[in-house]
Amino acid sequence: MMATMMELINELWLLPRHLISPGYDAALKRLAAELPMTIHEVPSGTKVWTWTVPESWVCHEAYLETLSGKRLLDVADHPLHVVSYSLPFDGEVSRNELLSHLHVHPGLPEAIPYVFKYYQRDWGLCASQLLRGSLKEDRYRVVIRTEFTKATLKIGEVLVPGKLKECFVVAAHLDHPAMVNDDLTGVVVGLEVARRLLAGPKSFYSYRFLFFPETLGSIAYLSQHEDLIPQMQGGLFLEMLGKDAPHALQTSFQKNSPSDRALITALRGLELDAYVGGFRTVIDNDERQFNSPGVRVPMLSLSRVVNPHLPESRFQPYPEYHSSLDTPQIISQARLENSVETVLGLLKAFDQNLYIVNHFKGEVFASGYGLWVDYKTDSSGHKRRFEIMDRCDGLHRPADIAEELDISFQDVWGVIAKLLENDLVSLSLTPQPTDPHLA
Amino acid sequence: MMATMMELINELWLLPRHLISPGYDAALKRLAAELPMTIHEVPSGTKVWTWTVPESWVCHEAYLETLSGKRLLDVADHPLHVVSYSLPFDGEVSRNELLSHLHVHPGLPEAIPYVFKYYQRDWGLCASQLLRGSLKEDRYRVVIRTEFTKATLKIGEVLVPGKLKECFVVAAHLDHPAMVNDDLTGVVVGLEVARRLLAGPKSFYSYRFLFFPETLGSIAYLSQHEDLIPQMQGGLFLEMLGKDAPHALQTSFQKNSPSDRALITALRGLELDAYVGGFRTVIDNDERQFNSPGVRVPMLSLSRVVNPHLPESRFQPYPEYHSSLDTPQIISQARLENSVETVLGLLKAFDQNLYIVNHFKGEVFASGYGLWVDYKTDSSGHKRRFEIMDRCDGLHRPADIAEELDISFQDVWGVIAKLLENDLVSLSLTPQPTDPHLA
Amino acid sequence: MMATMMELINELWLLPRHLISPGYDAALKRLAAELPMTIHEVPSGTKVWTWTVPESWVCHEAYLETLSGKRLLDVADHPLHVVSYSLPFDGEVSRNELLSHLHVHPGLPEAIPYVFKYYQRDWGLCASQLLRGSLKEDRYRVVIRTEFTKATLKIGEVLVPGKLKECFVVAAHLDHPAMVNDDLTGVVVGLEVARRLLAGPKSFYSYRFLFFPETLGSIAYLSQHEDLIPQMQGGLFLEMLGKDAPHALQTSFQKNSPSDRALITALRGLELDAYVGGFRTVIDNDERQFNSPGVRVPMLSLSRVVNPHLPESRFQPYPEYHSSLDTPQIISQARLENSVETVLGLLKAFDQNLYIVNHFKGEVFASGYGLWVDYKTDSSGHKRRFEIMDRCDGLHRPADIAEELDISFQDVWGVIAKLLENDLVSLSLTPQPTDPHLA
C-alpha cells in the first residue's frame, strides 16, 4: 500500500531537512519505506573531489526576545526562523547588531526567507519584513542552540536494472527545510517514476534514481562511484514540478548528445507549449555536477519554472522560491501526475533511441507492408513517411531523424515500430552503416 | 543514319507502353536500333528486394457501349481509355456501377486521365469529364479483354566506358502509354547525350545510361546488379524536359556529395535562371530508388517542371501531366537540344571534378604564366583569381572551390585549365594534401 | 643605447630602398646595429619556387630638361622621380612620347607617385600632376642612368628563442623608397617588439622576426628554409601602423587556426574599436605567401588602414599611399608605441593558448579557492566564471573558450591563471581529454 505523491509531501515537508541533519535522515528513511533503496553514507570530513563533507547540524532551540521576555520569533514555530548551519549564540545584543544578523526576503514582506551559511560561519535568524520593521527597542535577547556533529551525508538510490549496465540517472534533492516545490516535488515525481518502471517490462538501459542533498550530495555520490561514471549515458534532474506552468527542459552541457536529442524531440510529442533552453540558462542545480569536467554525463533538467526564457529565471524561478510561502498550497497532485507521465515519456524515448539498421534496400514496397500514405489525400504525410524511411540506414537514431525533420520522436517511432513488426529493420547500440559505398 | 529526338518521339509516343507490356518492349527495341544497347531481362515473379516483378499486361480490346450498341468509348481510339493493368470484364452494368469504374481527370475536362492499378486489382475505363457527364442511360455494356502473362521486365543499358570503371548513371523511364513529356523527353535526351559521349574523347569516369519502366525498373536493375552499386559515384535522372520552363535540378539525398556539388555549381555557369531544389521537393521519380538506404547513389534529377518551388509541384509538375494532353504539341526540339547541351555540361563538370594538387608553393608568379589580372582595371577579378589558386592544395575539387566562393564550376575550371597547361597542378582521384604541417 | 622608433624612421626613410638595391642594403645594415640579426642572402638569378630573384638596381642620375637646358625634374631632389627598375634612357623625345613615360598620381595633384616596373621592362619618370600639366614645349631631353647588377636579395632575421622550436613569425617589408607608413612603421614596431621579447622572460614558443623586400623577400626566405615551415605555427604581418585609425586585424586563410583564434580574441581585450576582417579583404601583402598552398602558415596581418571595411581598402589603404606624401608627418611615435603594446598583447595570447587540462572533477569548490562570484550582486559574472571552468576539460584552449563565449582572451585567462595558481589545471601542447566516457 503506497502513499500518493501528495501524501508523502504532506508528511515530509515541514521536517527540518537541512543539508546534513536528523530531519533530512528521517525524510530519506521515509522514502526508503516506499521502494527498495540503497542508502549510501559518506562521513563528515571526507574529501570529495575539491570539497569536504560538512558536519551534521541541528538546531535544538532558537528564539528572539525582548529584554522583558516577550518572545518575538521562535524556530519552534517555523524551521526557517534560523539560518541553516548558524553558529550557536546566546546573549543580549543591540538593535543594530541584531539587524545585521536578522535576514528577510527582499520581495515578499510576509515571508520568512531561506538563508544558509555553510562557509561564512556566522549566527543568524530569519523573519518577515513586517517583524523586522516592528523592532523599535534598543536591545534584545537572542538564543540559538545549534550543534555540529560528525555524522554521514546520506544518498538514497533506487536501481531499475535493464538489459544493459549502461544507465540513465534521474535525480532530485531532498534537503531544504519546510519547502515543497524546491524540491520535494522532484523527489516524489522521481520516486513515482521509479515505482512504475520497476513494475513495468524490463527496459534496455538501467535507470538509477538518486535522492540527496543539493550539490554536496551529487559530488559525494559521484566521487565515491567514479567507476560508474563511464556507464552513465545521460540523466535528468527533476525540480520545481508543482507550479502551474508548462514544463521547461534545460539541455546538458553537450546539448547534441543522444540523451539531449531523445529528450528534446520526445518532449515535442508530449507537450505543445513546453520550453527548451540551454545549459545554465533555465535553472541551476545538481545537473551542473554531472555535466562538469571530468564527469561529463549529459544530464538535462526538467522543471516548471515560471519564466524560463528570462535571464533572471535562474535566480528567481517562481515567486515563492526560497521562502516560507513554498508550501503544499502552491502545487497540485494533477500537475505532479502529469510530470510523472512526461518523465516516463522522456525515458521511454531515451530507451528506444538506438541505431536503426535497415534490412531492406531501395524504397520499401510500402503498400505491401501497410506503410502506404496516399499522396492524393495526404501529400505531406506521404513525403514525411518516406523521409523517415530514407534515414533508416544504420547511421541514424530516431532522435537524429526527428531532429533533422523537425518532428517529434513519437512521430518517427510510429514508423519504426511498423518496420520492426515487419522485420524490415532492427535496432543496434552502435552504428551499422549499410551504404555499400562505405564498405 | 540516326533519328532526331522529335522523330523518335513521333514514332514511339502512341505505343501502349504499359509497365511490362508488348508496347514497352517494342519501344525499347526501337531505341536499341539507335545505339549499342544491352537489354537486361528480369522474369515476372522474381523477388526484387521488397518488391516482386509483375506479369506483363496487354489490352486486346476495351469499349463502352449503350445497350443499343452505340460505342461511346474505345481503347482503339486512345490507349488511355483503359486503366493500366485493369482486370478483364465483360458484362452489362448499371449506370452507378459504371461510374465507379470510369475515371476522369480532376482538372482537365476534355482530357482522358492516365490511371494505373497495379496492386488494387480492379477493372476500369477512363474518359473525359465531358463524356462521363453525358451518360444518362440506366445500363451500359462494358467489354475489357485484358491478359496477364508471365514475361520479362526489360531494361536497356548503354555503357560509355571511361578510364575508370567507377561510373555515373543517367536514367529515364520509357513506360507510360501515349505520353510524351513524361517521360519520352528524358529518354530521347539521354539517348542523344549517350550518342555524343560515345562519339567524343574518352571520359575519366564511365557513364551508364538506363532506360526502364518507372520504379520497378530501377529496383529490378539495382537488385540484379548489387556488385555495381559501389562503383556508382553519382547519377542524374532525366524527366519532363519538353515544357517551356527553365531547368530544375533536384539534389540527391546526400546533397553535399561531389556529384551534387559538381552538378549544382556547373548549372550556375550554364543557365542563369535555373532552379535548384532539395531531394523530394521538386519531382519524385526513380532517383528515389538510387538514393535509398542500402543503395545511396547520389542521383540528382533534371526536369523542366513548371513551378518547382511550390510544394504541390511534386504531384502536379505541369498542367497536362498524366493525361491525354501530354502530346508532342507541348514540347519542342529546341528545348530538347538545349537540355542535351545542359546535361553534357553537367556531366563534363562531374568528370573534371577531381582533387587539384599544387606543384607550386607560394603564390604563383602570375604574370610569368599568363595568369595576371590587373587589380587597377579589375580588382574583383584579381581577387577571385587568387582566391581560386589559394585553394589548389590537394584538398579541394573545382566544385568545392566554386561552392565556397559562390561562383560557377566553369569559372573555377578556367583557372585550373591554365594551371594544368603550365604543369603547375595535376588532378587526383583522392585527396593529396600538400600542407607541410599535415605531413 | 638604442634608437627610438621615430629616430630610426627619420634616419632611414629617404634612402632609395628599391626592391634589391644599395639603399635597401644600407637600411638593413642600420637595423642590424640595433639587435642581433642574421642576414640571409639569395643571389640574383636564383629560382625561388615559381619566381626568380631579380638583379639589383640603382639609379645614378635621372632628370628631365627643356632643350634649352632648364632642369624640370631631378631624382636628386626626390627618389620617387624615377620609376623603380626603369631601363636607362638618354635622348631627346617629343612631348607625346615623354607623356607616355611620365607617371602621375591619379588622386593627389601635388604628389609624386610610386611606380615600379619589374617585369614590363620600360623607362619612366614620375612627377606631380602640376608639373606634367605645365609641359607645353614640343621636345624635351631625358637622362636616366640606371644600372642592373647581379647582387643578393637580403633578409634580416631576429630569433627570440623559446622553450619550443615551434615558432611564430612576425614580418614587415623594408623596401619602398622614401615612404614611411608603407612600411617602415611595420619594421620599427617589429624591431621594438623583438627587443622587448629578448629582454623579457623566456617564452613558450620561439619568435622569428623577418625584415625583407615585399613578396620576393617572403618567397626567397620560405623557399630557402622549407625545413622550418612545419615549425611555423602562426604569424603576423605588420604594416601601415602610423595613421590615426584603430587597428585592423586581417585573419589568415585558415581563419579558425589557433593562431587566428588567439589573436582575434586577444584583440577584443586590447582595443574596443578594433576591426577584424577576412583574408584578402583588408590589405594584401606578404601574409599571402605564408598562407599560400604548400606553405599554409596561418599568418594574420595588423595595420591601421583607414577604411578596412570597404572593398577598395585593399588598393587604397590610406590617402597618401604610394606617393611622396607618405612621410614622417602622417605618423606618430605615440601610435607606434601603442601598436607595440598591441602586438605584445597578441603574442602573449598566442604563447598562452595551450590546452587546459583539469585536475579537478565536478564543479570546483569556488569559495574555497577565491573563485566565487556572488550571483546576488553579479549574476552574469557568476555564470561566466562557471562557463569558463565548464570548458577546462583538456579539449579547449583559452581562445577556444573566448570564441565560444564571445568574450576576450584576457577574460578567460584571468580565471585560468587562478586555477593554475591552485594547481587545479595544467597546460598542454596537445589535447588531453578528461571525459571518462572517451577513455
PDB file of C-alpha atoms in Angstrom, chain B residues 284-386:
ATOM      1  CA  ASP B 284       9.605  12.302 -57.365  1.00  0.00           C
ATOM      2  CA  ASN B 285      10.863   9.531 -59.578  1.00  0.00           C
ATOM      3  CA  ASP B 286      13.414   6.740 -59.892  1.00  0.00           C
ATOM      4  CA  GLU B 287      16.168   8.835 -58.279  1.00  0.00           C
ATOM      5  CA  ARG B 288      14.407   7.780 -55.045  1.00  0.00           C
ATOM      6  CA  GLN B 289      15.482   4.162 -55.537  1.00  0.00           C
ATOM      7  CA  PHE B 290      19.087   5.108 -56.251  1.00  0.00           C
ATOM      8  CA  ASN B 291      19.249   7.372 -53.202  1.00  0.00           C
ATOM      9  CA  SER B 292      17.564   4.909 -50.861  1.00  0.00           C
ATOM     10  CA  PRO B 293      19.095   3.165 -47.825  1.00  0.00           C
ATOM     11  CA  GLY B 294      21.403   0.318 -48.822  1.00  0.00           C
ATOM     12  CA  VAL B 295      21.983   1.905 -52.255  1.00  0.00           C
ATOM     13  CA  ARG B 296      22.877   5.546 -51.596  1.00  0.00           C
ATOM     14  CA  VAL B 297      23.933   6.578 -55.066  1.00  0.00           C
ATOM     15  CA  PRO B 298      23.809  10.397 -55.028  1.00  0.00           C
ATOM     16  CA  MET B 299      21.458  10.744 -58.003  1.00  0.00           C
ATOM     17  CA  LEU B 300      20.054  14.164 -58.825  1.00  0.00           C
ATOM     18  CA  SER B 301      17.224  14.837 -61.240  1.00  0.00           C
ATOM     19  CA  LEU B 302      16.867  17.333 -64.046  1.00  0.00           C
ATOM     20  CA  SER B 303      13.479  18.449 -65.325  1.00  0.00           C
ATOM     21  CA  ARG B 304      11.603  21.455 -66.616  1.00  0.00           C
ATOM     22  CA  VAL B 305       8.709  21.307 -64.176  1.00  0.00           C
ATOM     23  CA  VAL B 306       6.752  24.494 -64.250  1.00  0.00           C
ATOM     24  CA  ASN B 307       6.721  25.660 -60.608  1.00  0.00           C
ATOM     25  CA  PRO B 308       9.474  23.696 -58.874  1.00  0.00           C
ATOM     26  CA  HIS B 309       9.370  25.945 -55.800  1.00  0.00           C
ATOM     27  CA  LEU B 310       5.740  25.069 -54.975  1.00  0.00           C
ATOM     28  CA  PRO B 311       5.150  22.096 -52.646  1.00  0.00           C
ATOM     29  CA  GLU B 312       2.403  20.779 -54.931  1.00  0.00           C
ATOM     30  CA  SER B 313       4.838  20.678 -57.859  1.00  0.00           C
ATOM     31  CA  ARG B 314       5.766  17.109 -56.960  1.00  0.00           C
ATOM     32  CA  PHE B 315       2.250  15.927 -57.719  1.00  0.00           C
ATOM     33  CA  GLN B 316       1.329  18.418 -60.468  1.00  0.00           C
ATOM     34  CA  PRO B 317       4.567  19.199 -62.289  1.00  0.00           C
ATOM     35  CA  TYR B 318       2.850  20.635 -65.405  1.00  0.00           C
ATOM     36  CA  PRO B 319      -0.790  21.099 -66.409  1.00  0.00           C
ATOM     37  CA  GLU B 320      -1.016  18.219 -68.915  1.00  0.00           C
ATOM     38  CA  TYR B 321       0.664  15.723 -66.531  1.00  0.00           C
ATOM     39  CA  HIS B 322      -0.785  12.180 -66.618  1.00  0.00           C
ATOM     40  CA  SER B 323      -3.370  12.952 -69.268  1.00  0.00           C
ATOM     41  CA  SER B 324      -4.075  12.582 -72.959  1.00  0.00           C
ATOM     42  CA  LEU B 325      -2.933  16.200 -73.408  1.00  0.00           C
ATOM     43  CA  ASP B 326       0.696  15.202 -72.797  1.00  0.00           C
ATOM     44  CA  THR B 327       1.406  15.095 -76.540  1.00  0.00           C
ATOM     45  CA  PRO B 328       4.218  16.169 -78.902  1.00  0.00           C
ATOM     46  CA  GLN B 329       2.475  19.562 -79.164  1.00  0.00           C
ATOM     47  CA  ILE B 330       3.584  20.687 -75.695  1.00  0.00           C
ATOM     48  CA  ILE B 331       7.296  20.104 -76.256  1.00  0.00           C
ATOM     49  CA  SER B 332       9.911  21.374 -78.731  1.00  0.00           C
ATOM     50  CA  GLN B 333      13.040  20.004 -80.388  1.00  0.00           C
ATOM     51  CA  ALA B 334      14.856  23.252 -79.497  1.00  0.00           C
ATOM     52  CA  ARG B 335      14.264  22.732 -75.790  1.00  0.00           C
ATOM     53  CA  LEU B 336      15.324  19.106 -76.059  1.00  0.00           C
ATOM     54  CA  GLU B 337      18.519  20.191 -77.828  1.00  0.00           C
ATOM     55  CA  ASN B 338      19.155  22.731 -75.092  1.00  0.00           C
ATOM     56  CA  SER B 339      18.634  20.054 -72.458  1.00  0.00           C
ATOM     57  CA  VAL B 340      21.159  17.824 -74.242  1.00  0.00           C
ATOM     58  CA  GLU B 341      23.718  20.644 -74.020  1.00  0.00           C
ATOM     59  CA  THR B 342      22.910  21.198 -70.364  1.00  0.00           C
ATOM     60  CA  VAL B 343      23.281  17.519 -69.494  1.00  0.00           C
ATOM     61  CA  LEU B 344      26.582  17.357 -71.390  1.00  0.00           C
ATOM     62  CA  GLY B 345      27.777  20.383 -69.416  1.00  0.00           C
ATOM     63  CA  LEU B 346      26.786  18.807 -66.107  1.00  0.00           C
ATOM     64  CA  LEU B 347      28.498  15.521 -66.956  1.00  0.00           C
ATOM     65  CA  LYS B 348      31.633  17.327 -68.077  1.00  0.00           C
ATOM     66  CA  ALA B 349      31.862  19.031 -64.671  1.00  0.00           C
ATOM     67  CA  PHE B 350      31.358  15.694 -62.911  1.00  0.00           C
ATOM     68  CA  ASP B 351      34.192  14.256 -64.995  1.00  0.00           C
ATOM     69  CA  GLN B 352      36.528  17.157 -64.220  1.00  0.00           C
ATOM     70  CA  ASN B 353      35.771  17.301 -60.514  1.00  0.00           C
ATOM     71  CA  LEU B 354      38.992  15.775 -59.193  1.00  0.00           C
ATOM     72  CA  TYR B 355      41.288  16.947 -56.424  1.00  0.00           C
ATOM     73  CA  ILE B 356      43.621  19.703 -57.620  1.00  0.00           C
ATOM     74  CA  VAL B 357      47.156  19.030 -56.404  1.00  0.00           C
ATOM     75  CA  ASN B 358      49.501  22.023 -56.453  1.00  0.00           C
ATOM     76  CA  HIS B 359      53.031  21.547 -57.758  1.00  0.00           C
ATOM     77  CA  PHE B 360      53.729  25.153 -56.802  1.00  0.00           C
ATOM     78  CA  LYS B 361      54.369  26.668 -53.376  1.00  0.00           C
ATOM     79  CA  GLY B 362      53.818  30.306 -52.527  1.00  0.00           C
ATOM     80  CA  GLU B 363      51.743  32.456 -54.814  1.00  0.00           C
ATOM     81  CA  VAL B 364      52.276  31.600 -58.464  1.00  0.00           C
ATOM     82  CA  PHE B 365      54.350  34.191 -60.378  1.00  0.00           C
ATOM     83  CA  ALA B 366      51.139  35.102 -62.164  1.00  0.00           C
ATOM     84  CA  SER B 367      52.439  37.431 -64.849  1.00  0.00           C
ATOM     85  CA  GLY B 368      55.011  34.815 -65.837  1.00  0.00           C
ATOM     86  CA  TYR B 369      52.260  32.279 -66.610  1.00  0.00           C
ATOM     87  CA  GLY B 370      49.628  34.492 -68.228  1.00  0.00           C
ATOM     88  CA  LEU B 371      47.576  34.378 -65.044  1.00  0.00           C
ATOM     89  CA  TRP B 372      47.774  38.041 -64.081  1.00  0.00           C
ATOM     90  CA  VAL B 373      44.591  40.090 -63.747  1.00  0.00           C
ATOM     91  CA  ASP B 374      45.399  43.754 -63.189  1.00  0.00           C
ATOM     92  CA  TYR B 375      43.793  44.985 -59.968  1.00  0.00           C
ATOM     93  CA  LYS B 376      43.735  48.523 -61.313  1.00  0.00           C
ATOM     94  CA  THR B 377      41.276  47.572 -64.044  1.00  0.00           C
ATOM     95  CA  ASP B 378      39.550  44.532 -62.480  1.00  0.00           C
ATOM     96  CA  SER B 379      40.024  44.383 -58.740  1.00  0.00           C
ATOM     97  CA  SER B 380      37.402  41.727 -58.072  1.00  0.00           C
ATOM     98  CA  GLY B 381      38.661  39.531 -60.927  1.00  0.00           C
ATOM     99  CA  HIS B 382      42.170  39.888 -59.499  1.00  0.00           C
ATOM    100  CA  LYS B 383      40.982  38.818 -56.023  1.00  0.00           C
ATOM    101  CA  ARG B 384      38.888  35.960 -57.415  1.00  0.00           C
ATOM    102  CA  ARG B 385      41.770  34.501 -59.379  1.00  0.00           C
ATOM    103  CA  PHE B 386      43.985  34.403 -56.314  1.00  0.00           C
TER     104      PHE B 386
END
